[in-house]
PDB file of N, CA and C in Angstrom:
ATOM      1  N   MET A   1       0.840  -1.171   0.000  1.00 45.00           N
ATOM      2  CA  MET A   1       0.000   0.000   0.000  1.00 45.00           C
ATOM      3  C   MET A   1       0.894   1.246   0.000  1.00 45.00           C
ATOM      4  N   GLU A   2       0.709   2.123  -0.920  1.00 54.00           N
ATOM      5  CA  GLU A   2       1.485   3.355  -1.054  1.00 54.00           C
ATOM      6  C   GLU A   2       0.826   4.460  -0.237  1.00 54.00           C
ATOM      7  N   GLN A   3       1.629   5.326   0.344  1.00 67.00           N
ATOM      8  CA  GLN A   3       1.089   6.430   1.131  1.00 67.00           C
ATOM      9  C   GLN A   3       1.783   7.721   0.761  1.00 67.00           C
ATOM     10  N   ASP A   4       1.128   8.835   1.088  1.00 82.00           N
ATOM     11  CA  ASP A   4       1.664  10.144   0.748  1.00 82.00           C
ATOM     12  C   ASP A   4       2.699  10.647   1.737  1.00 82.00           C
ATOM     13  N   GLU A   5       2.515  10.350   3.035  1.00 86.00           N
ATOM     14  CA  GLU A   5       3.412  10.901   4.041  1.00 86.00           C
ATOM     15  C   GLU A   5       3.312  10.120   5.340  1.00 86.00           C
ATOM     16  N   ILE A   6       4.321  10.289   6.185  1.00 84.00           N
ATOM     17  CA  ILE A   6       4.329   9.763   7.541  1.00 84.00           C
ATOM     18  C   ILE A   6       4.130  10.963   8.458  1.00 84.00           C
ATOM     19  N   GLU A   7       3.241  10.843   9.435  1.00 84.00           N
ATOM     20  CA  GLU A   7       3.038  11.913  10.407  1.00 84.00           C
ATOM     21  C   GLU A   7       3.721  11.516  11.705  1.00 84.00           C
ATOM     22  N   VAL A   8       4.548  12.426  12.245  1.00 80.00           N
ATOM     23  CA  VAL A   8       5.360  12.125  13.409  1.00 80.00           C
ATOM     24  C   VAL A   8       5.344  13.314  14.371  1.00 80.00           C
ATOM     25  N   ASP A   9       5.255  13.014  15.672  1.00 79.00           N
ATOM     26  CA  ASP A   9       5.424  14.026  16.708  1.00 79.00           C
ATOM     27  C   ASP A   9       6.767  13.772  17.376  1.00 79.00           C
ATOM     28  N   LEU A  10       7.649  14.758  17.336  1.00 76.00           N
ATOM     29  CA  LEU A  10       8.947  14.668  17.993  1.00 76.00           C
ATOM     30  C   LEU A  10       9.001  15.690  19.116  1.00 76.00           C
ATOM     31  N   LEU A  11       9.658  15.298  20.186  1.00 80.00           N
ATOM     32  CA  LEU A  11       9.768  16.166  21.346  1.00 80.00           C
ATOM     33  C   LEU A  11      11.221  16.539  21.558  1.00 80.00           C
ATOM     34  N   ASP A  12      11.477  17.832  21.735  1.00 82.00           N
ATOM     35  CA  ASP A  12      12.836  18.329  21.963  1.00 82.00           C
ATOM     36  C   ASP A  12      12.889  18.962  23.351  1.00 82.00           C
ATOM     37  N   PRO A  13      13.362  18.194  24.357  1.00 83.00           N
ATOM     38  CA  PRO A  13      13.367  18.720  25.721  1.00 83.00           C
ATOM     39  C   PRO A  13      14.312  19.902  25.915  1.00 83.00           C
ATOM     40  N   GLN A  14      15.385  19.972  25.161  1.00 84.00           N
ATOM     41  CA  GLN A  14      16.331  21.074  25.315  1.00 84.00           C
ATOM     42  C   GLN A  14      15.740  22.399  24.857  1.00 84.00           C
ATOM     43  N   ALA A  15      14.921  22.358  23.823  1.00 86.00           N
ATOM     44  CA  ALA A  15      14.280  23.579  23.327  1.00 86.00           C
ATOM     45  C   ALA A  15      12.868  23.737  23.884  1.00 86.00           C
ATOM     46  N   ASN A  16      12.413  22.744  24.685  1.00 87.00           N
ATOM     47  CA  ASN A  16      11.079  22.746  25.269  1.00 87.00           C
ATOM     48  C   ASN A  16       9.998  22.874  24.191  1.00 87.00           C
ATOM     49  N   THR A  17      10.163  22.119  23.086  1.00 88.00           N
ATOM     50  CA  THR A  17       9.221  22.199  21.976  1.00 88.00           C
ATOM     51  C   THR A  17       8.785  20.808  21.502  1.00 88.00           C
ATOM     52  N   GLU A  18       7.617  20.797  20.926  1.00 86.00           N
ATOM     53  CA  GLU A  18       7.086  19.617  20.253  1.00 86.00           C
ATOM     54  C   GLU A  18       7.032  19.937  18.771  1.00 86.00           C
ATOM     55  N   LEU A  19       7.589  19.059  17.964  1.00 84.00           N
ATOM     56  CA  LEU A  19       7.573  19.244  16.521  1.00 84.00           C
ATOM     57  C   LEU A  19       6.620  18.234  15.905  1.00 84.00           C
ATOM     58  N   GLU A  20       5.700  18.724  15.091  1.00 89.00           N
ATOM     59  CA  GLU A  20       4.821  17.847  14.333  1.00 89.00           C
ATOM     60  C   GLU A  20       5.347  17.834  12.908  1.00 89.00           C
ATOM     61  N   LEU A  21       5.820  16.658  12.484  1.00 87.00           N
ATOM     62  CA  LEU A  21       6.480  16.539  11.188  1.00 87.00           C
ATOM     63  C   LEU A  21       5.669  15.698  10.223  1.00 87.00           C
ATOM     64  N   GLU A  22       5.783  16.025   8.955  1.00 90.00           N
ATOM     65  CA  GLU A  22       5.321  15.170   7.878  1.00 90.00           C
ATOM     66  C   GLU A  22       6.572  14.766   7.114  1.00 90.00           C
ATOM     67  N   MET A  23       6.702  13.445   6.862  1.00 87.00           N
ATOM     68  CA  MET A  23       7.922  12.931   6.252  1.00 87.00           C
ATOM     69  C   MET A  23       7.598  12.091   5.029  1.00 87.00           C
ATOM     70  N   ASP A  24       8.512  12.109   4.057  1.00 88.00           N
ATOM     71  CA  ASP A  24       8.407  11.267   2.877  1.00 88.00           C
ATOM     72  C   ASP A  24       8.600   9.813   3.315  1.00 88.00           C
ATOM     73  N   PRO A  25       7.686   8.899   2.948  1.00 83.00           N
ATOM     74  CA  PRO A  25       7.779   7.513   3.406  1.00 83.00           C
ATOM     75  C   PRO A  25       8.947   6.724   2.813  1.00 83.00           C
ATOM     76  N   GLU A  26       9.528   7.200   1.733  1.00 84.00           N
ATOM     77  CA  GLU A  26      10.649   6.494   1.109  1.00 84.00           C
ATOM     78  C   GLU A  26      11.995   6.948   1.668  1.00 84.00           C
ATOM     79  N   THR A  27      12.165   8.264   1.823  1.00 86.00           N
ATOM     80  CA  THR A  27      13.458   8.818   2.217  1.00 86.00           C
ATOM     81  C   THR A  27      13.513   9.264   3.670  1.00 86.00           C
ATOM     82  N   TYR A  28      12.346   9.378   4.311  1.00 84.00           N
ATOM     83  CA  TYR A  28      12.211   9.907   5.666  1.00 84.00           C
ATOM     84  C   TYR A  28      12.635  11.369   5.768  1.00 84.00           C
ATOM     85  N   GLU A  29      12.652  12.075   4.636  1.00 89.00           N
ATOM     86  CA  GLU A  29      12.943  13.507   4.656  1.00 89.00           C
ATOM     87  C   GLU A  29      11.706  14.269   5.125  1.00 89.00           C
ATOM     88  N   VAL A  30      11.930  15.328   5.915  1.00 88.00           N
ATOM     89  CA  VAL A  30      10.833  16.143   6.431  1.00 88.00           C
ATOM     90  C   VAL A  30      10.288  17.021   5.311  1.00 88.00           C
ATOM     91  N   THR A  31       8.961  16.961   5.106  1.00 92.00           N
ATOM     92  CA  THR A  31       8.319  17.757   4.058  1.00 92.00           C
ATOM     93  C   THR A  31       7.493  18.909   4.626  1.00 92.00           C
ATOM     94  N   ASN A  32       7.117  18.820   5.919  1.00 93.00           N
ATOM     95  CA  ASN A  32       6.365  19.887   6.571  1.00 93.00           C
ATOM     96  C   ASN A  32       6.622  19.807   8.076  1.00 93.00           C
ATOM     97  N   GLU A  33       6.602  20.959   8.761  1.00 91.00           N
ATOM     98  CA  GLU A  33       6.921  20.990  10.180  1.00 91.00           C
ATOM     99  C   GLU A  33       6.102  22.066  10.884  1.00 91.00           C
ATOM    100  N   GLU A  34       5.535  21.716  12.062  1.00 93.00           N
ATOM    101  CA  GLU A  34       4.862  22.672  12.934  1.00 93.00           C
ATOM    102  C   GLU A  34       5.465  22.537  14.324  1.00 93.00           C
ATOM    103  N   GLN A  35       5.503  23.635  15.084  1.00 93.00           N
ATOM    104  CA  GLN A  35       6.146  23.636  16.383  1.00 93.00           C
ATOM    105  C   GLN A  35       5.189  24.140  17.453  1.00 93.00           C
ATOM    106  N   ASP A  36       5.270  23.541  18.669  1.00 92.00           N
ATOM    107  CA  ASP A  36       4.430  23.933  19.793  1.00 92.00           C
ATOM    108  C   ASP A  36       5.240  23.768  21.079  1.00 92.00           C
ATOM    109  N   ASP A  37       4.743  24.341  22.185  1.00 91.00           N
ATOM    110  CA  ASP A  37       5.406  24.194  23.483  1.00 91.00           C
ATOM    111  C   ASP A  37       5.197  22.780  24.022  1.00 91.00           C
ATOM    112  N   LEU A  38       6.150  22.321  24.817  1.00 88.00           N
ATOM    113  CA  LEU A  38       6.150  20.985  25.387  1.00 88.00           C
ATOM    114  C   LEU A  38       5.541  21.009  26.783  1.00 88.00           C
ATOM    115  N   ASP A  39       4.631  20.051  27.101  1.00 88.00           N
ATOM    116  CA  ASP A  39       4.103  19.975  28.462  1.00 88.00           C
ATOM    117  C   ASP A  39       4.977  19.031  29.293  1.00 88.00           C
ATOM    118  N   SER A  40       4.782  18.997  30.608  1.00 87.00           N
ATOM    119  CA  SER A  40       5.673  18.251  31.506  1.00 87.00           C
ATOM    120  C   SER A  40       5.649  16.736  31.258  1.00 87.00           C
ATOM    121  N   ASP A  41       4.482  16.183  30.910  1.00 87.00           N
ATOM    122  CA  ASP A  41       4.381  14.753  30.627  1.00 87.00           C
ATOM    123  C   ASP A  41       5.210  14.389  29.389  1.00 87.00           C
ATOM    124  N   ASP A  42       5.082  15.196  28.340  1.00 86.00           N
ATOM    125  CA  ASP A  42       5.850  14.955  27.123  1.00 86.00           C
ATOM    126  C   ASP A  42       7.341  15.165  27.353  1.00 86.00           C
ATOM    127  N   LEU A  43       7.686  16.116  28.204  1.00 87.00           N
ATOM    128  CA  LEU A  43       9.092  16.376  28.516  1.00 87.00           C
ATOM    129  C   LEU A  43       9.739  15.144  29.142  1.00 87.00           C
ATOM    130  N   GLN A  44       9.040  14.506  30.063  1.00 88.00           N
ATOM    131  CA  GLN A  44       9.551  13.298  30.707  1.00 88.00           C
ATOM    132  C   GLN A  44       9.802  12.197  29.679  1.00 88.00           C
ATOM    133  N   LYS A  45       8.878  12.008  28.745  1.00 88.00           N
ATOM    134  CA  LYS A  45       9.038  10.994  27.700  1.00 88.00           C
ATOM    135  C   LYS A  45      10.226  11.325  26.801  1.00 88.00           C
ATOM    136  N   ALA A  46      10.328  12.590  26.417  1.00 87.00           N
ATOM    137  CA  ALA A  46      11.399  13.004  25.506  1.00 87.00           C
ATOM    138  C   ALA A  46      12.775  12.801  26.125  1.00 87.00           C
ATOM    139  N   GLU A  47      12.883  13.047  27.420  1.00 89.00           N
ATOM    140  CA  GLU A  47      14.178  12.896  28.088  1.00 89.00           C
ATOM    141  C   GLU A  47      14.625  11.444  28.180  1.00 89.00           C
ATOM    142  N   ALA A  48      13.698  10.500  28.012  1.00 92.00           N
ATOM    143  CA  ALA A  48      14.036   9.078  28.088  1.00 92.00           C
ATOM    144  C   ALA A  48      14.597   8.524  26.775  1.00 92.00           C
ATOM    145  N   VAL A  49      14.413   9.235  25.672  1.00 92.00           N
ATOM    146  CA  VAL A  49      14.807   8.720  24.347  1.00 92.00           C
ATOM    147  C   VAL A  49      16.327   8.640  24.225  1.00 92.00           C
ATOM    148  N   GLU A  50      16.797   7.434  23.847  1.00 95.00           N
ATOM    149  CA  GLU A  50      18.231   7.217  23.647  1.00 95.00           C
ATOM    150  C   GLU A  50      18.556   6.680  22.251  1.00 95.00           C
ATOM    151  N   ILE A  51      17.538   6.256  21.494  1.00 95.00           N
ATOM    152  CA  ILE A  51      17.787   5.676  20.180  1.00 95.00           C
ATOM    153  C   ILE A  51      17.463   6.685  19.082  1.00 95.00           C
ATOM    154  N   ASP A  52      18.050   6.486  17.924  1.00 92.00           N
ATOM    155  CA  ASP A  52      17.783   7.336  16.772  1.00 92.00           C
ATOM    156  C   ASP A  52      16.378   7.046  16.253  1.00 92.00           C
ATOM    157  N   PHE A  53      15.613   8.103  15.999  1.00 90.00           N
ATOM    158  CA  PHE A  53      14.224   7.956  15.574  1.00 90.00           C
ATOM    159  C   PHE A  53      14.084   7.190  14.264  1.00 90.00           C
ATOM    160  N   VAL A  54      14.941   7.475  13.298  1.00 92.00           N
ATOM    161  CA  VAL A  54      14.870   6.785  12.004  1.00 92.00           C
ATOM    162  C   VAL A  54      15.136   5.288  12.199  1.00 92.00           C
ATOM    163  N   ASP A  55      16.015   4.932  13.126  1.00 95.00           N
ATOM    164  CA  ASP A  55      16.242   3.517  13.424  1.00 95.00           C
ATOM    165  C   ASP A  55      14.974   2.874  13.973  1.00 95.00           C
ATOM    166  N   ALA A  56      14.218   3.602  14.806  1.00 96.00           N
ATOM    167  CA  ALA A  56      12.956   3.079  15.335  1.00 96.00           C
ATOM    168  C   ALA A  56      11.951   2.851  14.208  1.00 96.00           C
ATOM    169  N   LEU A  57      11.884   3.790  13.259  1.00 94.00           N
ATOM    170  CA  LEU A  57      10.987   3.617  12.113  1.00 94.00           C
ATOM    171  C   LEU A  57      11.357   2.377  11.305  1.00 94.00           C
ATOM    172  N   ARG A  58      12.638   2.208  11.061  1.00 95.00           N
ATOM    173  CA  ARG A  58      13.098   1.049  10.283  1.00 95.00           C
ATOM    174  C   ARG A  58      12.842  -0.267  11.033  1.00 95.00           C
ATOM    175  N   THR A  59      13.044  -0.241  12.342  1.00 97.00           N
ATOM    176  CA  THR A  59      12.770  -1.419  13.159  1.00 97.00           C
ATOM    177  C   THR A  59      11.298  -1.803  13.055  1.00 97.00           C
ATOM    178  N   ALA A  60      10.419  -0.809  13.163  1.00 97.00           N
ATOM    179  CA  ALA A  60       8.972  -1.071  13.078  1.00 97.00           C
ATOM    180  C   ALA A  60       8.601  -1.617  11.701  1.00 97.00           C
ATOM    181  N   GLU A  61       9.183  -1.038  10.661  1.00 96.00           N
ATOM    182  CA  GLU A  61       8.902  -1.503   9.294  1.00 96.00           C
ATOM    183  C   GLU A  61       9.367  -2.946   9.108  1.00 96.00           C
ATOM    184  N   ASP A  62      10.556  -3.265   9.605  1.00 97.00           N
ATOM    185  CA  ASP A  62      11.072  -4.631   9.509  1.00 97.00           C
ATOM    186  C   ASP A  62      10.202  -5.608  10.303  1.00 97.00           C
ATOM    187  N   GLU A  63       9.779  -5.195  11.482  1.00 97.00           N
ATOM    188  CA  GLU A  63       8.975  -6.059  12.354  1.00 97.00           C
ATOM    189  C   GLU A  63       7.582  -6.312  11.780  1.00 97.00           C
ATOM    190  N   GLY A  64       6.943  -5.247  11.265  1.00 96.00           N
ATOM    191  CA  GLY A  64       5.563  -5.367  10.822  1.00 96.00           C
ATOM    192  C   GLY A  64       5.381  -5.637   9.346  1.00 96.00           C
ATOM    193  N   GLY A  65       6.430  -5.443   8.551  1.00 96.00           N
ATOM    194  CA  GLY A  65       6.351  -5.726   7.128  1.00 96.00           C
ATOM    195  C   GLY A  65       5.563  -4.717   6.313  1.00 96.00           C
ATOM    196  N   ALA A  66       5.394  -3.496   6.838  1.00 95.00           N
ATOM    197  CA  ALA A  66       4.692  -2.440   6.110  1.00 95.00           C
ATOM    198  C   ALA A  66       5.342  -1.104   6.460  1.00 95.00           C
ATOM    199  N   GLU A  67       5.033  -0.076   5.663  1.00 91.00           N
ATOM    200  CA  GLU A  67       5.619   1.243   5.881  1.00 91.00           C
ATOM    201  C   GLU A  67       4.981   1.952   7.075  1.00 91.00           C
ATOM    202  N   PRO A  68       5.774   2.738   7.824  1.00 92.00           N
ATOM    203  CA  PRO A  68       5.222   3.540   8.912  1.00 92.00           C
ATOM    204  C   PRO A  68       4.272   4.615   8.376  1.00 92.00           C
ATOM    205  N   GLU A  69       3.230   4.888   9.157  1.00 90.00           N
ATOM    206  CA  GLU A  69       2.261   5.916   8.792  1.00 90.00           C
ATOM    207  C   GLU A  69       2.199   7.020   9.841  1.00 90.00           C
ATOM    208  N   ASP A  70       2.365   6.646  11.121  1.00 90.00           N
ATOM    209  CA  ASP A  70       2.218   7.594  12.212  1.00 90.00           C
ATOM    210  C   ASP A  70       3.104   7.126  13.361  1.00 90.00           C
ATOM    211  N   ALA A  71       3.688   8.062  14.096  1.00 90.00           N
ATOM    212  CA  ALA A  71       4.530   7.694  15.236  1.00 90.00           C
ATOM    213  C   ALA A  71       4.411   8.742  16.329  1.00 90.00           C
ATOM    214  N   GLU A  72       4.410   8.256  17.568  1.00 89.00           N
ATOM    215  CA  GLU A  72       4.395   9.170  18.709  1.00 89.00           C
ATOM    216  C   GLU A  72       5.009   8.477  19.911  1.00 89.00           C
ATOM    217  N   LEU A  73       5.511   9.290  20.842  1.00 91.00           N
ATOM    218  CA  LEU A  73       6.013   8.742  22.091  1.00 91.00           C
ATOM    219  C   LEU A  73       4.822   8.392  22.962  1.00 91.00           C
ATOM    220  N   ASP A  74       4.925   7.249  23.648  1.00 93.00           N
ATOM    221  CA  ASP A  74       3.832   6.813  24.500  1.00 93.00           C
ATOM    222  C   ASP A  74       4.403   6.011  25.661  1.00 93.00           C
ATOM    223  N   ASP A  75       3.578   5.810  26.664  1.00 93.00           N
ATOM    224  CA  ASP A  75       3.907   4.947  27.799  1.00 93.00           C
ATOM    225  C   ASP A  75       3.122   3.660  27.593  1.00 93.00           C
ATOM    226  N   HIS A  76       3.820   2.554  27.365  1.00 93.00           N
ATOM    227  CA  HIS A  76       3.169   1.271  27.089  1.00 93.00           C
ATOM    228  C   HIS A  76       3.634   0.256  28.127  1.00 93.00           C
ATOM    229  N   ASN A  77       2.723  -0.150  29.025  1.00 93.00           N
ATOM    230  CA  ASN A  77       3.053  -1.109  30.083  1.00 93.00           C
ATOM    231  C   ASN A  77       4.278  -0.660  30.890  1.00 93.00           C
ATOM    232  N   ASP A  78       4.263   0.601  31.307  1.00 93.00           N
ATOM    233  CA  ASP A  78       5.329   1.197  32.124  1.00 93.00           C
ATOM    234  C   ASP A  78       6.674   1.324  31.414  1.00 93.00           C
ATOM    235  N   THR A  79       6.666   1.247  30.095  1.00 95.00           N
ATOM    236  CA  THR A  79       7.872   1.449  29.299  1.00 95.00           C
ATOM    237  C   THR A  79       7.604   2.573  28.307  1.00 95.00           C
ATOM    238  N   ILE A  80       8.515   3.522  28.214  1.00 96.00           N
ATOM    239  CA  ILE A  80       8.355   4.598  27.233  1.00 96.00           C
ATOM    240  C   ILE A  80       8.799   4.049  25.883  1.00 96.00           C
ATOM    241  N   VAL A  81       7.912   4.185  24.903  1.00 97.00           N
ATOM    242  CA  VAL A  81       8.122   3.579  23.587  1.00 97.00           C
ATOM    243  C   VAL A  81       7.795   4.572  22.478  1.00 97.00           C
ATOM    244  N   TRP A  82       8.329   4.275  21.294  1.00 96.00           N
ATOM    245  CA  TRP A  82       7.794   4.866  20.071  1.00 96.00           C
ATOM    246  C   TRP A  82       6.654   3.965  19.662  1.00 96.00           C
ATOM    247  N   GLU A  83       5.435   4.499  19.646  1.00 96.00           N
ATOM    248  CA  GLU A  83       4.280   3.760  19.143  1.00 96.00           C
ATOM    249  C   GLU A  83       4.169   4.108  17.667  1.00 96.00           C
ATOM    250  N   ILE A  84       4.455   3.141  16.814  1.00 96.00           N
ATOM    251  CA  ILE A  84       4.516   3.386  15.377  1.00 96.00           C
ATOM    252  C   ILE A  84       3.413   2.596  14.696  1.00 96.00           C
ATOM    253  N   GLU A  85       2.499   3.325  14.048  1.00 96.00           N
ATOM    254  CA  GLU A  85       1.422   2.679  13.308  1.00 96.00           C
ATOM    255  C   GLU A  85       1.845   2.538  11.860  1.00 96.00           C
ATOM    256  N   LEU A  86       1.658   1.336  11.329  1.00 96.00           N
ATOM    257  CA  LEU A  86       2.015   1.047   9.946  1.00 96.00           C
ATOM    258  C   LEU A  86       0.795   1.220   9.048  1.00 96.00           C
ATOM    259  N   VAL A  87       1.012   1.336   7.747  1.00 94.00           N
ATOM    260  CA  VAL A  87      -0.081   1.586   6.806  1.00 94.00           C
ATOM    261  C   VAL A  87      -1.134   0.483   6.802  1.00 94.00           C
ATOM    262  N   ASP A  88      -0.776  -0.714   7.258  1.00 96.00           N
ATOM    263  CA  ASP A  88      -1.746  -1.805   7.295  1.00 96.00           C
ATOM    264  C   ASP A  88      -2.501  -1.874   8.627  1.00 96.00           C
ATOM    265  N   GLY A  89      -2.274  -0.876   9.499  1.00 96.00           N
ATOM    266  CA  GLY A  89      -2.966  -0.821  10.783  1.00 96.00           C
ATOM    267  C   GLY A  89      -2.219  -1.468  11.928  1.00 96.00           C
ATOM    268  N   THR A  90      -1.126  -2.168  11.650  1.00 97.00           N
ATOM    269  CA  THR A  90      -0.315  -2.782  12.700  1.00 97.00           C
ATOM    270  C   THR A  90       0.343  -1.691  13.528  1.00 97.00           C
ATOM    271  N   GLU A  91       0.374  -1.895  14.859  1.00 97.00           N
ATOM    272  CA  GLU A  91       1.087  -0.979  15.744  1.00 97.00           C
ATOM    273  C   GLU A  91       2.302  -1.704  16.305  1.00 97.00           C
ATOM    274  N   VAL A  92       3.453  -1.056  16.197  1.00 98.00           N
ATOM    275  CA  VAL A  92       4.700  -1.622  16.703  1.00 98.00           C
ATOM    276  C   VAL A  92       5.213  -0.687  17.787  1.00 98.00           C
ATOM    277  N   TYR A  93       5.533  -1.249  18.948  1.00 98.00           N
ATOM    278  CA  TYR A  93       6.015  -0.485  20.084  1.00 98.00           C
ATOM    279  C   TYR A  93       7.515  -0.734  20.235  1.00 98.00           C
ATOM    280  N   VAL A  94       8.320   0.325  20.048  1.00 98.00           N
ATOM    281  CA  VAL A  94       9.780   0.218  20.086  1.00 98.00           C
ATOM    282  C   VAL A  94      10.297   0.951  21.321  1.00 98.00           C
ATOM    283  N   ASP A  95      10.995   0.228  22.191  1.00 98.00           N
ATOM    284  CA  ASP A  95      11.558   0.800  23.420  1.00 98.00           C
ATOM    285  C   ASP A  95      12.529   1.927  23.058  1.00 98.00           C
ATOM    286  N   VAL A  96      12.348   3.103  23.677  1.00 97.00           N
ATOM    287  CA  VAL A  96      13.162   4.277  23.323  1.00 97.00           C
ATOM    288  C   VAL A  96      14.575   4.218  23.888  1.00 97.00           C
ATOM    289  N   THR A  97      14.844   3.310  24.815  1.00 97.00           N
ATOM    290  CA  THR A  97      16.202   3.214  25.352  1.00 97.00           C
ATOM    291  C   THR A  97      17.008   2.102  24.695  1.00 97.00           C
ATOM    292  N   SER A  98      16.356   0.974  24.375  1.00 97.00           N
ATOM    293  CA  SER A  98      17.098  -0.160  23.823  1.00 97.00           C
ATOM    294  C   SER A  98      16.928  -0.346  22.325  1.00 97.00           C
ATOM    295  N   GLY A  99      15.812   0.174  21.767  1.00 97.00           N
ATOM    296  CA  GLY A  99      15.519  -0.040  20.358  1.00 97.00           C
ATOM    297  C   GLY A  99      14.848  -1.381  20.084  1.00 97.00           C
ATOM    298  N   ASP A 100      14.550  -2.139  21.148  1.00 98.00           N
ATOM    299  CA  ASP A 100      13.912  -3.440  20.998  1.00 98.00           C
ATOM    300  C   ASP A 100      12.406  -3.266  20.780  1.00 98.00           C
ATOM    301  N   VAL A 101      11.820  -4.195  20.033  1.00 98.00           N
ATOM    302  CA  VAL A 101      10.371  -4.223  19.871  1.00 98.00           C
ATOM    303  C   VAL A 101       9.768  -4.802  21.146  1.00 98.00           C
ATOM    304  N   VAL A 102       8.894  -4.021  21.781  1.00 97.00           N
ATOM    305  CA  VAL A 102       8.255  -4.434  23.024  1.00 97.00           C
ATOM    306  C   VAL A 102       7.008  -5.269  22.732  1.00 97.00           C
ATOM    307  N   GLU A 103       6.261  -4.848  21.698  1.00 97.00           N
ATOM    308  CA  GLU A 103       5.022  -5.543  21.348  1.00 97.00           C
ATOM    309  C   GLU A 103       4.618  -5.133  19.942  1.00 97.00           C
ATOM    310  N   THR A 104       3.866  -6.016  19.294  1.00 97.00           N
ATOM    311  CA  THR A 104       3.278  -5.729  17.990  1.00 97.00           C
ATOM    312  C   THR A 104       1.810  -6.106  18.052  1.00 97.00           C
ATOM    313  N   ASP A 105       0.932  -5.167  17.696  1.00 95.00           N
ATOM    314  CA  ASP A 105      -0.510  -5.416  17.643  1.00 95.00           C
ATOM    315  C   ASP A 105      -0.987  -5.315  16.214  1.00 95.00           C
ATOM    316  N   SER A 106      -1.641  -6.370  15.750  1.00 86.00           N
ATOM    317  CA  SER A 106      -2.169  -6.363  14.379  1.00 86.00           C
ATOM    318  C   SER A 106      -3.626  -5.967  14.380  1.00 86.00           C
TER     319      SER A 106
END
């Protein structure tokens, strides 16, 4: 299934901002960007991230066998994860500290 863009929310704790990005699904290049202030809950999640975001996208794609469509930081079973939804509806949860897949929901 082909898609027009990936929608991603990135959190930058150093700048205290949330970035809403649209990315090309083939190259992962940013095609559009919006910025907002970061709240305390999101700040805590952002400070936990240790892995490269593009690596998390690739991990989710490899695990689920489809292209990423949407991604956001979330708390899943007491673990902070990248919750990545694929174009086929599969959700892949990637641990932000280890890069391991925590769970996959089809």
